[in-house]
N, CA, C and O of each residue as an XYZ file, in Angstrom:
340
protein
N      41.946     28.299     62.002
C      41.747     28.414     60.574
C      41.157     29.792     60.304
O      40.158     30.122     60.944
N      41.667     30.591     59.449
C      41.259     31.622     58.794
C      39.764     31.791     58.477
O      39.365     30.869     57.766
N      38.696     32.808     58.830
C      37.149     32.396     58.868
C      36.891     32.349     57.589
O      35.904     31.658     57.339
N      37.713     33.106     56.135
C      37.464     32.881     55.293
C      37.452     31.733     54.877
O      36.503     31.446     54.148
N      38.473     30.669     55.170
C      38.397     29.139     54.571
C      37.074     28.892     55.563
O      35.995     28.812     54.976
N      37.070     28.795     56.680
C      35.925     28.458     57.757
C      34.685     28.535     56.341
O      34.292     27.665     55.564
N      34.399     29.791     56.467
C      33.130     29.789     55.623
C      32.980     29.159     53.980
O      31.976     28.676     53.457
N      34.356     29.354     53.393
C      34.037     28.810     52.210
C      34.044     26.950     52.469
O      33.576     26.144     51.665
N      34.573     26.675     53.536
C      34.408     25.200     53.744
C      32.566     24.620     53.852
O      31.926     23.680     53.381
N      32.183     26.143     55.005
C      30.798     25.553     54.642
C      29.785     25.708     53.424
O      28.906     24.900     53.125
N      30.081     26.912     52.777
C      29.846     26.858     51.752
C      29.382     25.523     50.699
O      28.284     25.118     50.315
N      31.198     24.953     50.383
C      31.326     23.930     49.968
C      30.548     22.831     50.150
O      30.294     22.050     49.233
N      29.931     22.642     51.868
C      29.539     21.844     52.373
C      27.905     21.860     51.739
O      27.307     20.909     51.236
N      27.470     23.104     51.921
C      25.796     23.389     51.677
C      25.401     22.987     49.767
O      24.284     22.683     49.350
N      26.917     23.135     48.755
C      26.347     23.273     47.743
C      26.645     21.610     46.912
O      25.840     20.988     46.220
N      27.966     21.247     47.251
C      28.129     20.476     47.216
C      28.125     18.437     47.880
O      28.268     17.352     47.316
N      27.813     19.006     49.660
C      27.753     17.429     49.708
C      26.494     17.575     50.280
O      25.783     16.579     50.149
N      25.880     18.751     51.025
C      24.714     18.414     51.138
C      23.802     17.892     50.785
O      23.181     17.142     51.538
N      23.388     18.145     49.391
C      22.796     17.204     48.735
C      22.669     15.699     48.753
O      21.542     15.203     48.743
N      23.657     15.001     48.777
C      24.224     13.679     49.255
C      24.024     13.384     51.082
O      23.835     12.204     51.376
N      24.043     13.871     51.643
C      24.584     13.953     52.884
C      24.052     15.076     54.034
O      24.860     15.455     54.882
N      22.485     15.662     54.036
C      21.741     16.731     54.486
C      21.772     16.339     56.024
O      20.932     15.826     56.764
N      22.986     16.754     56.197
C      23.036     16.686     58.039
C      22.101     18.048     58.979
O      21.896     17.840     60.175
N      21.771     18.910     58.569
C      21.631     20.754     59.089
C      19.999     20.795     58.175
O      19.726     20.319     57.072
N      19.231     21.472     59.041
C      18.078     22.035     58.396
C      18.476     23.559     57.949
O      18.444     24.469     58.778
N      18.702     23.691     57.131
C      19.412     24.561     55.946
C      18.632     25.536     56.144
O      19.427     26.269     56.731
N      17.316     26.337     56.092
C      17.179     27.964     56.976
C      17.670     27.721     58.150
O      18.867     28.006     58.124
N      17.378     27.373     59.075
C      18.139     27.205     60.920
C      19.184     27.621     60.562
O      19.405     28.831     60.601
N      20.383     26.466     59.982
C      21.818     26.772     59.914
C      21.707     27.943     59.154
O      22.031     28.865     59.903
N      21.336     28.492     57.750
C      21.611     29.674     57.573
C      21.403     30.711     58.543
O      22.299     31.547     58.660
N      20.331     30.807     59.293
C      20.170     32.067     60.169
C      21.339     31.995     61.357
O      21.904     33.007     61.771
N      21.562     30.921     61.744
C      22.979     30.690     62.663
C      24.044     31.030     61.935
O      24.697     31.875     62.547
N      24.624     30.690     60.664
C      25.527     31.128     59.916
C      25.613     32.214     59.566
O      26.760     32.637     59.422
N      24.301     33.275     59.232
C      24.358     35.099     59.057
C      25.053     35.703     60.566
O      25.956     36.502     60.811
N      24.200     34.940     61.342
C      24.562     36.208     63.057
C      25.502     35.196     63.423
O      25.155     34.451     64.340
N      26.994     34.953     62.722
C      27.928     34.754     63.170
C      27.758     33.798     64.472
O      28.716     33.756     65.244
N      26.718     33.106     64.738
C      27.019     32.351     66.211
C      27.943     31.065     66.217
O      27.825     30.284     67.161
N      28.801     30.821     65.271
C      29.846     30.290     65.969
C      30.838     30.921     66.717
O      31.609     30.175     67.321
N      31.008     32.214     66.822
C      31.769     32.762     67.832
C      31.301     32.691     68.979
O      32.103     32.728     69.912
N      30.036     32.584     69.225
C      29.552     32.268     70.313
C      28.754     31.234     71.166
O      28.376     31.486     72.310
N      28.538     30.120     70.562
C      28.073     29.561     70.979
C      29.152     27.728     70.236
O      29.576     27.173     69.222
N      29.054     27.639     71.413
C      29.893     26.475     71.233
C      29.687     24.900     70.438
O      30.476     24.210     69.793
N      28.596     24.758     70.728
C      27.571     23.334     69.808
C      27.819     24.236     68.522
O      28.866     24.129     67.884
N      27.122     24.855     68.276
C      27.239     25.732     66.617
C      28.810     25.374     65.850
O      29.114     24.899     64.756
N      29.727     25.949     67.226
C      30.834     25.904     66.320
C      31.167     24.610     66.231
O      31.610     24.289     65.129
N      31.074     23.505     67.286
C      31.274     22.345     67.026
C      30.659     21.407     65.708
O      31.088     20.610     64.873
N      29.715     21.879     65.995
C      28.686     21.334     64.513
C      29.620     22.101     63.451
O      30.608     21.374     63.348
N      29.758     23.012     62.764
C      29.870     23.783     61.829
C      31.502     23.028     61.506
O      31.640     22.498     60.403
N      32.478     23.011     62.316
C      33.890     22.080     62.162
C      33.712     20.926     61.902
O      34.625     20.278     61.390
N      32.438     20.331     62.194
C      32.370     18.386     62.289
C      31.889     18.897     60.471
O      32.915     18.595     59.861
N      31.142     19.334     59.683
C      30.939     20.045     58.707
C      31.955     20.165     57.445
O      31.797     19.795     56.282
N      33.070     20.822     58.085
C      33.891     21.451     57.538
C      34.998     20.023     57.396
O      35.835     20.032     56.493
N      34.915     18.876     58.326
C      35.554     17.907     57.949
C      34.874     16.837     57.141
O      35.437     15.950     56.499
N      33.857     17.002     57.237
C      32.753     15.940     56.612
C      33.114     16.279     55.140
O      33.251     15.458     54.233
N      33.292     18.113     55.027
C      32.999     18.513     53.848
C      35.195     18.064     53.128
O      35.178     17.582     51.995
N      35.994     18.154     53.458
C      37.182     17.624     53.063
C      37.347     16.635     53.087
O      38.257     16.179     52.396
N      36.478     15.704     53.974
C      36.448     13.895     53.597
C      35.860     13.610     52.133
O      36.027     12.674     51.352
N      35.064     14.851     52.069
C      33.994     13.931     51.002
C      34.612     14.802     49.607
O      34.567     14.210     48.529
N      35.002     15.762     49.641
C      36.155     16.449     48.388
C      37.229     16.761     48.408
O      37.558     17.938     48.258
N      38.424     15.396     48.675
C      39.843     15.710     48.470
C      40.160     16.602     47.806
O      40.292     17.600     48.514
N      40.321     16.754     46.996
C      40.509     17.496     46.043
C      40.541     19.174     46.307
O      41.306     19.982     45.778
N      39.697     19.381     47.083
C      39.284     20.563     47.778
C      40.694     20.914     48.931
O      41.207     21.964     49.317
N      40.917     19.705     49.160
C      42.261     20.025     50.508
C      43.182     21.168     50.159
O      43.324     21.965     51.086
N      43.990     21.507     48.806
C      44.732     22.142     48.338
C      44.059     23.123     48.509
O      44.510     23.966     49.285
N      43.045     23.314     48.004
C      42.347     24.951     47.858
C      41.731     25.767     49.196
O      41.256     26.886     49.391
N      42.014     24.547     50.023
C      41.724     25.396     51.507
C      43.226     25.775     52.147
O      43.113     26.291     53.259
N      44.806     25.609     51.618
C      45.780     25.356     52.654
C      46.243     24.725     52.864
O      47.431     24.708     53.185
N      45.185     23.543     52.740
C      46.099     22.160     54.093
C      46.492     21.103     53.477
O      46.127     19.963     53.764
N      47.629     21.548     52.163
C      48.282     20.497     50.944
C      49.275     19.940     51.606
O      49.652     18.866     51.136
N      50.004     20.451     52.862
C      51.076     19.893     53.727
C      50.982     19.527     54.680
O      50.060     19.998     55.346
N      51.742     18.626     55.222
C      51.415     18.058     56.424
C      52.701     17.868     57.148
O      53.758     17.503     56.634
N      52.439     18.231     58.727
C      53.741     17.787     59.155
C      54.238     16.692     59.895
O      53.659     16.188     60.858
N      55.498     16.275     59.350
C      55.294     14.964     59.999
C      56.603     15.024     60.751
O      57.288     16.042     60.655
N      57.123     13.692     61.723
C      58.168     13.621     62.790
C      59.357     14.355     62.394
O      60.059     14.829     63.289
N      59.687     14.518     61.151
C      61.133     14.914     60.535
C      61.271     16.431     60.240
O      62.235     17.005     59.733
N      60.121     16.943     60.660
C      60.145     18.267     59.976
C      59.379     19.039     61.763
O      59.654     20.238     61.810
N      58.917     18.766     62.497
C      58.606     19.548     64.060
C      57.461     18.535     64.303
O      56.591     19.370     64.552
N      57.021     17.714     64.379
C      55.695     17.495     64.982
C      55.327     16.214     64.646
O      56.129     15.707     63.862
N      54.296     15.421     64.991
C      53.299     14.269     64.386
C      53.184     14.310     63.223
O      52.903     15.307     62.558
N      53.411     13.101     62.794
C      52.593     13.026     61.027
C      51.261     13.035     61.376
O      50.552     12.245     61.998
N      51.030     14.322     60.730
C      49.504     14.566     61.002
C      48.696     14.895     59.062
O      48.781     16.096     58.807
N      48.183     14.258     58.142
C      47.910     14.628     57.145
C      47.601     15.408     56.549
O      46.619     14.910     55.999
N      47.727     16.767     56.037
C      46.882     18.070     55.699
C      47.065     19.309     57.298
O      46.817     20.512     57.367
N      47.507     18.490     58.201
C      47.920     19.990     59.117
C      46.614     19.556     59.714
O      46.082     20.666     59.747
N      45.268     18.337     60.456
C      44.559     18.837     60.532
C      45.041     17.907     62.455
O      44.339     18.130     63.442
């Protein structure tokens, strides 16, 4: 995924479901989120994707505006997989 959706997913995540749903101690993750350590460190990035799906479970609506309005399924190359994910 493109880091721009990457980040506006978490974005999404911090303004919108957090509130509801405060998984991340929010300075920590921000200072992990400035120095880029999901490129490097692997829990980070794992956390930050479990995030980024939490955050499209919880605002359909949002699916379109990240990309992933299509999905491919057996008839077209691949698994019906919903949204490409």
């Amino acid at each position: 995924m493109p880091q721009k959706v990457f980040l506006n997913m978490l974005s999404d995540y911090l303004k919108l479901v957090y509130p509801i749903l405060p998984l991340v101690y929010q300075p920590t993750f921000h200072a992990h989120l400035d120095s880029e350590a999901y490129t490097s460190d692997p829990a980070f990035l794992r956390l930050c994707v479990s995030l980024c799906g939490v955050t499209v479970a919880s605002i359909p609506r949002s699916i379109d505006t990240y990309g992933f309005g299509k999905h491919v399924s057996p008839g077209n190359g691949g698994p019906s997989m919903p949204y490409g994910c």
